[in-house]
């Protein structure tokens, strides 16, 4: 749609109109007459050419047709400015002269002549003014006609415009001439701007700037025309209702105007004030249009890009005012799209049904991608790279059409095809490695994904080369097999570790093929050994392969043998086991490991049944079944694997086991039950296997519990329940102990663990009965007889019985001591007697009770009434006897002495008032004892006379001088007062009355 400008007719005054714009929420805009042009402008916008490099052209008709001159304007047009001025002077002078002559002739007087001169002079002046005032209009009309006559208005030059103005002696600032300039500029800009449905060509800014400079119009006037065009676009939208087209057209106007006026556009183009367009919206308009122009510029750039194109792109970017960041991303996107086109072609070829020449064509397309990528990398490292458009560098498909899981599968197929082609010659060249690395980066493949594809393809090529080397005998003839294989890996750039894995797989396949009949012959072993040498397969790998493949076959045979059960393990089964053990060429260790796994699984099944049994008898039955299975199946199986007979054990084994047990006779003879399970010639009539045990399958505690269960069954016998709740116990003979010994071997119990179970059970039974006998903690002769009889019945050695008796009595004694200390019935003297009797006070009496005993002993010392305090006894001996820290004991002594000091004084005064002089003296001695523990300062009392009475009473008891002197200090009595009180003491008091009076 081409925008048109419809202005009011020339002679019609423009009305004052208020418009409320809907474009970007502008405020009401009041248009006054001075904003309107005096002519009606018909503007025609030519459609943009589809060819980018064709310059924008404007039809001369956009300025309208030529304008005609009026007669007087034609007269003025024919005169030059000097002639026009002279003609005006002649007209004025002639008018004055004619007026004066006519006035003088018809008026007849001089005054009439002067009046006529004035009248005709005024008329002549008016005519001269009219002639001069037409010059600007004539100049404007000639300017219009001059521009309208140009076939290419862009070819105007500034000198021609200035010549027109100078011809008529007018200035460009003249209103009429300036209006014409503005009108021509407005028409031209409107014609240059494309329609809303068309894109900018990119040369609009340069075209407008060139035309503006040719017209010589000032920037403020030109900016007013840009704003006027914006108003026309808005008015046109009101007429057509095309809101989207209006917004798009105005964005183009804002972008072109901003570039035309540059930095001055901020104050020359008041978009925000007139149309409420914010700076951010202006930036968006500039950015969007710049991006569109740059995209159209990028369309001309192909895969054969050169330096000149990159420099041109950079210049265009700067001209379009596009940021480096956006330009960088747009160039990257353009390069990615070019590569995506090639990739799409390659994928189409790869998936096509005609596969005759497709591999070559796919590689050709991928080589195009790599060539283009190398070109961009070289341009990035160019010396003039700073002058190039941003974004030059390696291509990546990340973020484009192929950045997805579904498309990524296509890229993997292409990558696989290129790897296959790279290895088609039988070796990997260095340039192919670099190309693959670039291709991986372009496709955005992860290193693990690319390595997986490369490994898959290379593995197939390696297998093919290896098969050729083996078939041709080249590998076998080579002196160093490892060197040959290493060279092969280097040629294919193949990981030697992966090659070793292939060798191991080949060996395993060969082994599976040869062992398909169930055994390996000598020829098979030689073939495997030859293959092992050629492929450099390590020995441990060979052993592992045999253990896995042959072991699985042997495991099947073992499971079939075990499934036969106790009654089904016949000669046929035995031969099958021996044949498998020898024919599969398994080592004894591997065979035993396989057998052990199967047998232990059966053992665990029996153990689970024993756990779930409802009674001890039922548990013992399940354990007995396990013992039978071990004797008749597991032992026979182990013997067949070893190639030995299981009927009778070797004499050496018997002698060694018996000799070992004779060395431990003392321990085994300690209990009656142990003597029954002790290995001997009597109970070694049949050898059982001891190599397969549950030692590593069950914890020690669970294994000992199972052994204890069967031991209790041997001791108590079988319990049978009959109706009416009656139980019958059937004692077993010593043969059950043989089974018990075998159970210990199956459970993997050591001799010490077996001895521990027997001793623990015997000790438990003896302790239960002994605690009943020694309930009061006292041992009498009758009780010792009972305990000895119990010890014999249980079969516990005497030393163990004595330890249990001592433990019980010690526990009882400890409880008695705890009770005595808690009730205060135990003194430090008794503690010392207990220590002399080798009683461990630390274990018998807790630390807290020993601390309480210390406090009680200290309380007795501070309340003894003697006034004595032995520091060595209190600070050293007593804490040592009670095993209490000395510093902690001192702290307790000091705390107790401080509290008792004041209490002793109060108690002494109370006894004084009660006239109990004897107890008073004891209380004062306690006061002195506390003072010795913690030296005190003189004590204060609210009644000093009572302190004097205390001193007198204590004085009468004839105490030692040092105690009396210390009491005098503590009671705060001076020496003079003390002498007076001593004198009073010697007086006889009559009948006690004086004493009564003295005391109170």
CSV table of N, CA and C in Angstrom, one decimal, residues 838-975:
chain,number,residue,atom,x,y,z
A,838,UNK,N,41.2,-58.0,100.9
A,838,UNK,CA,41.3,-58.1,99.4
A,838,UNK,C,40.0,-57.9,98.7
A,839,UNK,N,39.1,-57.1,99.3
A,839,UNK,CA,37.9,-56.7,98.7
A,839,UNK,C,38.1,-55.4,97.8
A,840,UNK,N,37.7,-55.5,96.6
A,840,UNK,CA,38.0,-54.3,95.7
A,840,UNK,C,36.9,-53.3,95.9
A,841,UNK,N,37.2,-52.2,96.6
A,841,UNK,CA,36.2,-51.2,97.0
A,841,UNK,C,35.7,-50.5,95.7
A,842,UNK,N,36.6,-50.3,94.7
A,842,UNK,CA,36.2,-49.6,93.5
A,842,UNK,C,35.0,-50.2,92.8
A,843,UNK,N,35.0,-51.6,92.7
A,843,UNK,CA,34.0,-52.3,92.0
A,843,UNK,C,32.8,-52.5,92.9
A,844,UNK,N,33.0,-52.6,94.2
A,844,UNK,CA,31.9,-52.9,95.2
A,844,UNK,C,31.1,-51.7,95.5
A,845,UNK,N,31.7,-50.6,95.6
A,845,UNK,CA,31.0,-49.3,96.0
A,845,UNK,C,31.2,-48.3,94.9
A,846,UNK,N,30.1,-47.7,94.4
A,846,UNK,CA,30.1,-46.7,93.4
A,846,UNK,C,30.8,-45.4,93.9
A,847,UNK,N,31.3,-44.6,92.9
A,847,UNK,CA,32.0,-43.4,93.3
A,847,UNK,C,31.1,-42.4,94.1
A,848,UNK,N,29.9,-42.3,93.7
A,848,UNK,CA,29.0,-41.4,94.4
A,848,UNK,C,28.8,-41.8,95.9
A,849,UNK,N,28.7,-43.1,96.1
A,849,UNK,CA,28.5,-43.6,97.5
A,849,UNK,C,29.8,-43.4,98.3
A,850,UNK,N,31.0,-43.6,97.6
A,850,UNK,CA,32.2,-43.3,98.3
A,850,UNK,C,32.4,-41.8,98.7
A,851,UNK,N,31.9,-41.0,97.8
A,851,UNK,CA,31.9,-39.5,98.2
A,851,UNK,C,31.0,-39.2,99.3
A,852,UNK,N,29.8,-39.9,99.4
A,852,UNK,CA,28.9,-39.7,100.5
A,852,UNK,C,29.6,-40.2,101.8
A,853,UNK,N,30.3,-41.3,101.7
A,853,UNK,CA,31.0,-41.9,102.8
A,853,UNK,C,32.1,-40.9,103.3
A,854,UNK,N,32.8,-40.2,102.4
A,854,UNK,CA,33.8,-39.2,102.7
A,854,UNK,C,33.1,-38.1,103.5
A,855,UNK,N,32.0,-37.6,103.0
A,855,UNK,CA,31.3,-36.5,103.7
A,855,UNK,C,30.8,-36.9,105.1
A,856,UNK,N,30.4,-38.2,105.2
A,856,UNK,CA,29.9,-38.7,106.5
A,856,UNK,C,31.1,-38.7,107.5
A,857,UNK,N,32.2,-39.2,107.0
A,857,UNK,CA,33.4,-39.3,107.9
A,857,UNK,C,33.9,-37.9,108.3
A,858,UNK,N,33.9,-37.0,107.4
A,858,UNK,CA,34.3,-35.6,107.7
A,858,UNK,C,33.3,-35.0,108.7
A,859,UNK,N,32.0,-35.3,108.5
A,859,UNK,CA,31.0,-34.8,109.5
A,859,UNK,C,31.3,-35.3,110.9
A,860,UNK,N,31.7,-36.6,111.0
A,860,UNK,CA,32.0,-37.2,112.3
A,860,UNK,C,33.2,-36.5,112.9
A,861,UNK,N,34.2,-36.2,112.1
A,861,UNK,CA,35.4,-35.5,112.6
A,861,UNK,C,35.0,-34.1,113.1
A,862,UNK,N,34.2,-33.3,112.3
A,862,UNK,CA,33.9,-32.0,112.7
A,862,UNK,C,32.8,-31.9,113.8
A,863,UNK,N,32.3,-33.1,114.2
A,863,UNK,CA,31.3,-33.1,115.3
A,863,UNK,C,31.8,-34.0,116.5
A,864,UNK,N,33.1,-34.4,116.5
A,864,UNK,CA,33.6,-35.3,117.5
A,864,UNK,C,33.7,-34.6,118.9
A,865,UNK,N,33.8,-33.2,118.9
A,865,UNK,CA,34.0,-32.5,120.2
A,865,UNK,C,35.4,-32.5,120.7
A,866,UNK,N,36.3,-33.0,120.0
A,866,UNK,CA,37.7,-33.0,120.5
A,866,UNK,C,38.5,-31.8,120.1
A,867,UNK,N,38.1,-31.2,119.0
A,867,UNK,CA,38.8,-30.0,118.5
A,867,UNK,C,40.0,-30.4,117.7
A,868,UNK,N,40.2,-31.7,117.4
A,868,UNK,CA,41.4,-32.1,116.7
A,868,UNK,C,41.1,-32.3,115.2
A,869,UNK,N,42.1,-32.0,114.4
A,869,UNK,CA,42.0,-32.1,112.9
A,869,UNK,C,43.4,-32.6,112.4
A,870,UNK,N,43.4,-33.9,112.0
A,870,UNK,CA,44.7,-34.4,111.4
A,870,UNK,C,44.7,-34.3,109.9
A,871,UNK,N,45.5,-33.4,109.4
A,871,UNK,CA,45.5,-33.1,108.0
A,871,UNK,C,46.0,-34.3,107.2
A,872,UNK,N,47.0,-35.0,107.7
A,872,UNK,CA,47.5,-36.2,106.9
A,872,UNK,C,46.4,-37.2,106.8
A,873,UNK,N,45.6,-37.4,107.9
A,873,UNK,CA,44.5,-38.4,107.9
A,873,UNK,C,43.4,-38.0,106.9
A,874,UNK,N,43.1,-36.7,107.0
A,874,UNK,CA,41.9,-36.2,106.2
A,874,UNK,C,42.3,-36.0,104.7
A,875,UNK,N,43.4,-35.4,104.5
A,875,UNK,CA,43.8,-35.1,103.1
A,875,UNK,C,44.5,-36.2,102.3
A,876,UNK,N,45.0,-37.2,103.0
A,876,UNK,CA,45.8,-38.2,102.3
A,876,UNK,C,45.2,-39.6,102.5
A,877,UNK,N,45.1,-40.0,103.8
A,877,UNK,CA,44.7,-41.4,104.1
A,877,UNK,C,43.3,-41.8,103.7
A,878,UNK,N,42.4,-40.9,104.1
A,878,UNK,CA,41.0,-41.2,103.9
A,878,UNK,C,40.7,-41.2,102.3
A,879,UNK,N,41.1,-40.1,101.6
A,879,UNK,CA,40.9,-40.2,100.1
A,879,UNK,C,41.5,-41.4,99.4
A,880,UNK,N,42.7,-41.8,99.9
A,880,UNK,CA,43.4,-43.0,99.4
A,880,UNK,C,42.6,-44.2,99.6
A,881,UNK,N,42.1,-44.4,100.9
A,881,UNK,CA,41.3,-45.6,101.2
A,881,UNK,C,40.0,-45.6,100.4
A,882,UNK,N,39.4,-44.5,100.1
A,882,UNK,CA,38.2,-44.4,99.4
A,882,UNK,C,38.4,-44.3,97.9
A,883,UNK,N,39.7,-44.2,97.5
A,883,UNK,CA,40.0,-44.1,96.1
A,883,UNK,C,39.3,-42.8,95.4
A,884,UNK,N,39.5,-41.7,96.1
A,884,UNK,CA,38.9,-40.4,95.7
A,884,UNK,C,40.0,-39.5,95.4
A,885,UNK,N,39.9,-38.7,94.4
A,885,UNK,CA,41.0,-37.7,94.0
A,885,UNK,C,41.2,-36.8,95.2
A,886,UNK,N,42.5,-36.5,95.5
A,886,UNK,CA,42.9,-35.7,96.6
A,886,UNK,C,42.4,-34.3,96.5
A,887,UNK,N,42.6,-33.7,95.4
A,887,UNK,CA,42.1,-32.3,95.2
A,887,UNK,C,40.6,-32.2,95.3
A,888,UNK,N,39.9,-33.2,94.8
A,888,UNK,CA,38.4,-33.2,95.0
A,888,UNK,C,38.1,-33.4,96.4
A,889,UNK,N,38.8,-34.2,97.2
A,889,UNK,CA,38.6,-34.4,98.6
A,889,UNK,C,38.8,-33.1,99.4
A,890,UNK,N,39.9,-32.4,99.1
A,890,UNK,CA,40.2,-31.2,99.8
A,890,UNK,C,39.0,-30.2,99.5
A,891,UNK,N,38.5,-30.1,98.3
A,891,UNK,CA,37.4,-29.2,98.0
A,891,UNK,C,36.2,-29.5,98.9
A,892,UNK,N,35.9,-30.8,99.1
A,892,UNK,CA,34.8,-31.3,99.9
A,892,UNK,C,35.0,-30.9,101.4
A,893,UNK,N,36.3,-31.1,101.8
A,893,UNK,CA,36.6,-30.7,103.2
A,893,UNK,C,36.4,-29.2,103.5
A,894,UNK,N,36.9,-28.4,102.6
A,894,UNK,CA,36.8,-27.0,102.8
A,894,UNK,C,35.3,-26.5,102.8
A,895,UNK,N,34.5,-27.0,101.8
A,895,UNK,CA,33.1,-26.6,101.8
A,895,UNK,C,32.4,-27.0,103.1
A,896,UNK,N,32.7,-28.3,103.5
A,896,UNK,CA,32.0,-28.7,104.7
A,896,UNK,C,32.5,-27.9,106.0
A,897,UNK,N,33.8,-27.6,106.1
A,897,UNK,CA,34.3,-26.9,107.2
A,897,UNK,C,33.7,-25.5,107.3
A,898,UNK,N,33.6,-24.8,106.1
A,898,UNK,CA,33.0,-23.4,106.2
A,898,UNK,C,31.5,-23.5,106.6
A,899,UNK,N,30.8,-24.4,106.2
A,899,UNK,CA,29.4,-24.5,106.6
A,899,UNK,C,29.2,-24.9,108.1
A,900,UNK,N,30.1,-25.7,108.6
A,900,UNK,CA,30.0,-26.2,110.0
A,900,UNK,C,30.6,-25.1,110.9
A,901,UNK,N,31.4,-24.2,110.4
A,901,UNK,CA,32.0,-23.2,111.3
A,901,UNK,C,31.0,-22.3,111.9
A,902,UNK,N,30.1,-21.7,111.1
A,902,UNK,CA,29.1,-20.8,111.6
A,902,UNK,C,28.0,-21.6,112.4
A,903,UNK,N,27.7,-22.9,111.9
A,903,UNK,CA,26.7,-23.7,112.7
A,903,UNK,C,27.2,-24.0,114.1
A,904,UNK,N,28.5,-24.3,114.2
A,904,UNK,CA,29.1,-24.6,115.6
A,904,UNK,C,28.9,-23.4,116.5
A,905,UNK,N,29.1,-22.2,116.0
A,905,UNK,CA,28.9,-21.0,116.9
A,905,UNK,C,27.5,-20.9,117.3
A,906,UNK,N,26.6,-21.0,116.3
A,906,UNK,CA,25.2,-20.9,116.7
A,906,UNK,C,24.8,-22.0,117.7
A,907,UNK,N,25.3,-23.2,117.5
A,907,UNK,CA,24.9,-24.3,118.4
A,907,UNK,C,25.5,-24.0,119.8
A,908,UNK,N,26.7,-23.4,119.9
A,908,UNK,CA,27.3,-23.1,121.2
A,908,UNK,C,26.5,-22.1,121.9
A,909,UNK,N,26.1,-21.0,121.2
A,909,UNK,CA,25.2,-20.0,121.9
A,909,UNK,C,23.9,-20.6,122.4
A,910,UNK,N,23.4,-21.5,121.6
A,910,UNK,CA,22.1,-22.2,122.0
A,910,UNK,C,22.3,-23.0,123.2
A,911,UNK,N,23.5,-23.7,123.3
A,911,UNK,CA,23.7,-24.5,124.5
A,911,UNK,C,24.0,-23.7,125.7
A,912,UNK,N,24.6,-22.5,125.4
A,912,UNK,CA,24.9,-21.5,126.5
A,912,UNK,C,23.6,-21.1,127.2
A,913,UNK,N,22.6,-20.8,126.3
A,913,UNK,CA,21.3,-20.4,126.8
A,913,UNK,C,20.6,-21.5,127.6
A,914,UNK,N,20.9,-22.7,127.2
A,914,UNK,CA,20.3,-23.9,127.8
A,914,UNK,C,21.1,-24.3,129.1
A,915,UNK,N,22.3,-23.7,129.4
A,915,UNK,CA,23.1,-23.9,130.5
A,915,UNK,C,23.7,-25.3,130.4
A,916,UNK,N,23.9,-25.8,129.2
A,916,UNK,CA,24.5,-27.2,129.0
A,916,UNK,C,26.0,-26.9,128.7
A,917,UNK,N,26.8,-26.7,129.7
A,917,UNK,CA,28.1,-26.3,129.6
A,917,UNK,C,29.0,-27.3,128.9
A,918,UNK,N,28.8,-28.6,129.3
A,918,UNK,CA,29.6,-29.7,128.7
A,918,UNK,C,29.4,-29.8,127.2
A,919,UNK,N,28.2,-29.8,126.8
A,919,UNK,CA,28.0,-29.8,125.3
A,919,UNK,C,28.5,-28.6,124.6
A,920,UNK,N,28.4,-27.5,125.4
A,920,UNK,CA,28.9,-26.2,124.8
A,920,UNK,C,30.4,-26.3,124.5
A,921,UNK,N,31.2,-26.9,125.4
A,921,UNK,CA,32.6,-27.0,125.2
A,921,UNK,C,32.9,-27.9,124.0
A,922,UNK,N,32.1,-29.0,123.8
A,922,UNK,CA,32.2,-29.8,122.7
A,922,UNK,C,32.0,-29.1,121.4
A,923,UNK,N,31.0,-28.2,121.4
A,923,UNK,CA,30.6,-27.4,120.2
A,923,UNK,C,31.7,-26.4,119.9
A,924,UNK,N,32.3,-25.8,120.9
A,924,UNK,CA,33.4,-24.9,120.7
A,924,UNK,C,34.7,-25.7,120.1
A,925,UNK,N,34.9,-26.9,120.6
A,925,UNK,CA,36.0,-27.7,120.0
A,925,UNK,C,35.7,-28.0,118.5
A,926,UNK,N,34.5,-28.3,118.2
A,926,UNK,CA,34.1,-28.5,116.8
A,926,UNK,C,34.4,-27.2,116.0
A,927,UNK,N,34.1,-26.1,116.6
A,927,UNK,CA,34.4,-24.8,115.9
A,927,UNK,C,35.9,-24.7,115.7
A,928,UNK,N,36.7,-25.1,116.6
A,928,UNK,CA,38.2,-25.0,116.5
A,928,UNK,C,38.7,-26.0,115.4
A,929,UNK,N,38.0,-27.2,115.3
A,929,UNK,CA,38.4,-28.2,114.3
A,929,UNK,C,38.1,-27.7,112.9
A,930,UNK,N,37.0,-27.0,112.8
A,930,UNK,CA,36.6,-26.4,111.5
A,930,UNK,C,37.6,-25.3,111.1
A,931,UNK,N,38.1,-24.6,112.1
A,931,UNK,CA,39.0,-23.5,111.9
A,931,UNK,C,40.4,-24.1,111.4
A,932,UNK,N,40.7,-25.2,112.0
A,932,UNK,CA,42.0,-25.8,111.6
A,932,UNK,C,41.9,-26.3,110.1
A,933,UNK,N,40.7,-26.7,109.7
A,933,UNK,CA,40.6,-27.2,108.3
A,933,UNK,C,40.6,-26.0,107.3
A,934,UNK,N,39.9,-24.9,107.7
A,934,UNK,CA,39.8,-23.7,106.9
A,934,UNK,C,40.0,-22.5,107.9
A,935,UNK,N,41.2,-22.0,108.0
A,935,UNK,CA,41.4,-20.8,108.9
A,935,UNK,C,40.5,-19.7,108.7
A,936,UNK,N,39.8,-19.3,109.8
A,936,UNK,CA,38.7,-18.3,109.6
A,936,UNK,C,39.1,-16.9,110.2
A,937,UNK,N,38.3,-15.9,109.9
A,937,UNK,CA,38.5,-14.6,110.5
A,937,UNK,C,37.6,-14.5,111.8
A,938,UNK,N,37.8,-13.5,112.6
A,938,UNK,CA,37.0,-13.3,113.8
A,938,UNK,C,35.5,-13.3,113.5
A,939,UNK,N,34.7,-14.0,114.3
A,939,UNK,CA,33.3,-14.2,114.0
A,939,UNK,C,32.6,-13.0,114.7
A,940,UNK,N,31.4,-12.7,114.1
A,940,UNK,CA,30.6,-11.6,114.7
A,940,UNK,C,29.3,-12.2,115.3
A,941,UNK,N,28.8,-11.5,116.3
A,941,UNK,CA,27.6,-11.9,116.9
A,941,UNK,C,26.8,-10.7,117.4
A,942,UNK,N,25.5,-10.7,117.4
A,942,UNK,CA,24.8,-9.5,117.7
A,942,UNK,C,24.8,-9.2,119.2
A,943,UNK,N,25.1,-10.2,120.0
A,943,UNK,CA,25.1,-10.0,121.5
A,943,UNK,C,26.6,-10.3,122.0
A,944,UNK,N,27.5,-9.3,122.0
A,944,UNK,CA,28.9,-9.5,122.4
A,944,UNK,C,29.0,-10.2,123.7
A,945,UNK,N,28.1,-9.9,124.7
A,945,UNK,CA,28.2,-10.4,126.1
A,945,UNK,C,28.2,-12.0,126.0
A,946,UNK,N,27.4,-12.5,125.1
A,946,UNK,CA,27.3,-14.0,125.0
A,946,UNK,C,28.6,-14.6,124.5
A,947,UNK,N,29.4,-13.9,123.7
A,947,UNK,CA,30.7,-14.4,123.3
A,947,UNK,C,31.6,-14.4,124.5
A,948,UNK,N,31.5,-13.4,125.4
A,948,UNK,CA,32.3,-13.4,126.6
A,948,UNK,C,31.9,-14.6,127.5
A,949,UNK,N,30.6,-14.9,127.6
A,949,UNK,CA,30.2,-16.0,128.4
A,949,UNK,C,30.7,-17.3,127.8
A,950,UNK,N,30.7,-17.4,126.5
A,950,UNK,CA,31.3,-18.6,125.9
A,950,UNK,C,32.7,-18.8,126.2
A,951,UNK,N,33.5,-17.7,126.2
A,951,UNK,CA,34.9,-17.8,126.5
A,951,UNK,C,35.1,-18.2,128.0
A,952,UNK,N,34.3,-17.7,128.9
A,952,UNK,CA,34.4,-18.0,130.3
A,952,UNK,C,34.2,-19.5,130.5
A,953,UNK,N,33.1,-20.0,129.9
A,953,UNK,CA,32.7,-21.4,130.1
A,953,UNK,C,33.8,-22.3,129.5
A,954,UNK,N,34.4,-22.0,128.3
A,954,UNK,CA,35.4,-22.7,127.8
A,954,UNK,C,36.7,-22.6,128.6
A,955,UNK,N,36.9,-21.5,129.3
A,955,UNK,CA,38.1,-21.2,130.1
A,955,UNK,C,38.0,-22.2,131.3
A,956,UNK,N,36.8,-22.4,131.9
A,956,UNK,CA,36.7,-23.2,133.1
A,956,UNK,C,36.9,-24.7,132.8
A,957,UNK,N,36.9,-25.1,131.4
A,957,UNK,CA,37.2,-26.5,131.1
A,957,UNK,C,38.7,-26.8,131.1
A,958,UNK,N,39.5,-25.8,131.4
A,958,UNK,CA,41.0,-26.0,131.4
A,958,UNK,C,41.5,-26.5,130.1
A,959,UNK,N,41.2,-25.8,129.0
A,959,UNK,CA,41.7,-26.3,127.7
A,959,UNK,C,43.2,-26.0,127.5
A,960,UNK,N,43.8,-26.5,126.5
A,960,UNK,CA,45.2,-26.2,126.2
A,960,UNK,C,45.3,-24.7,125.9
A,961,UNK,N,46.4,-24.1,126.1
A,961,UNK,CA,46.6,-22.6,125.9
A,961,UNK,C,46.4,-22.3,124.4
A,962,UNK,N,46.9,-23.1,123.5
A,962,UNK,CA,46.8,-22.8,122.1
A,962,UNK,C,45.4,-22.8,121.6
A,963,UNK,N,44.5,-23.7,122.2
A,963,UNK,CA,43.1,-23.7,121.8
A,963,UNK,C,42.4,-22.5,122.4
A,964,UNK,N,42.7,-22.2,123.6
A,964,UNK,CA,42.1,-21.0,124.2
A,964,UNK,C,42.5,-19.7,123.5
A,965,UNK,N,43.7,-19.6,123.1
A,965,UNK,CA,44.2,-18.4,122.4
A,965,UNK,C,43.5,-18.3,121.0
A,966,UNK,N,43.3,-19.5,120.3
A,966,UNK,CA,42.6,-19.4,119.0
A,966,UNK,C,41.2,-19.1,119.2
A,967,UNK,N,40.5,-19.6,120.3
A,967,UNK,CA,39.1,-19.3,120.5
A,967,UNK,C,38.9,-17.8,120.8
A,968,UNK,N,39.9,-17.3,121.6
A,968,UNK,CA,39.8,-15.8,121.9
A,968,UNK,C,39.9,-15.0,120.6
A,969,UNK,N,40.7,-15.4,119.6
A,969,UNK,CA,40.8,-14.7,118.3
A,969,UNK,C,39.5,-14.9,117.5
A,970,UNK,N,39.0,-16.1,117.5
A,970,UNK,CA,37.8,-16.3,116.7
A,970,UNK,C,36.6,-15.5,117.3
A,971,UNK,N,36.5,-15.4,118.7
A,971,UNK,CA,35.4,-14.7,119.3
A,971,UNK,C,35.6,-13.2,119.3
A,972,UNK,N,36.7,-12.8,118.9
A,972,UNK,CA,37.0,-11.3,118.8
A,972,UNK,C,37.1,-10.7,120.2
A,973,UNK,N,37.7,-11.4,121.2
A,973,UNK,CA,37.9,-10.9,122.5
A,973,UNK,C,39.3,-10.3,122.7
A,974,UNK,N,39.4,-9.1,123.1
A,974,UNK,CA,40.8,-8.5,123.3
A,974,UNK,C,41.5,-9.1,124.5
A,975,UNK,N,42.8,-8.8,124.6
A,975,UNK,CA,43.6,-9.4,125.7
A,975,UNK,C,43.2,-8.8,127.1
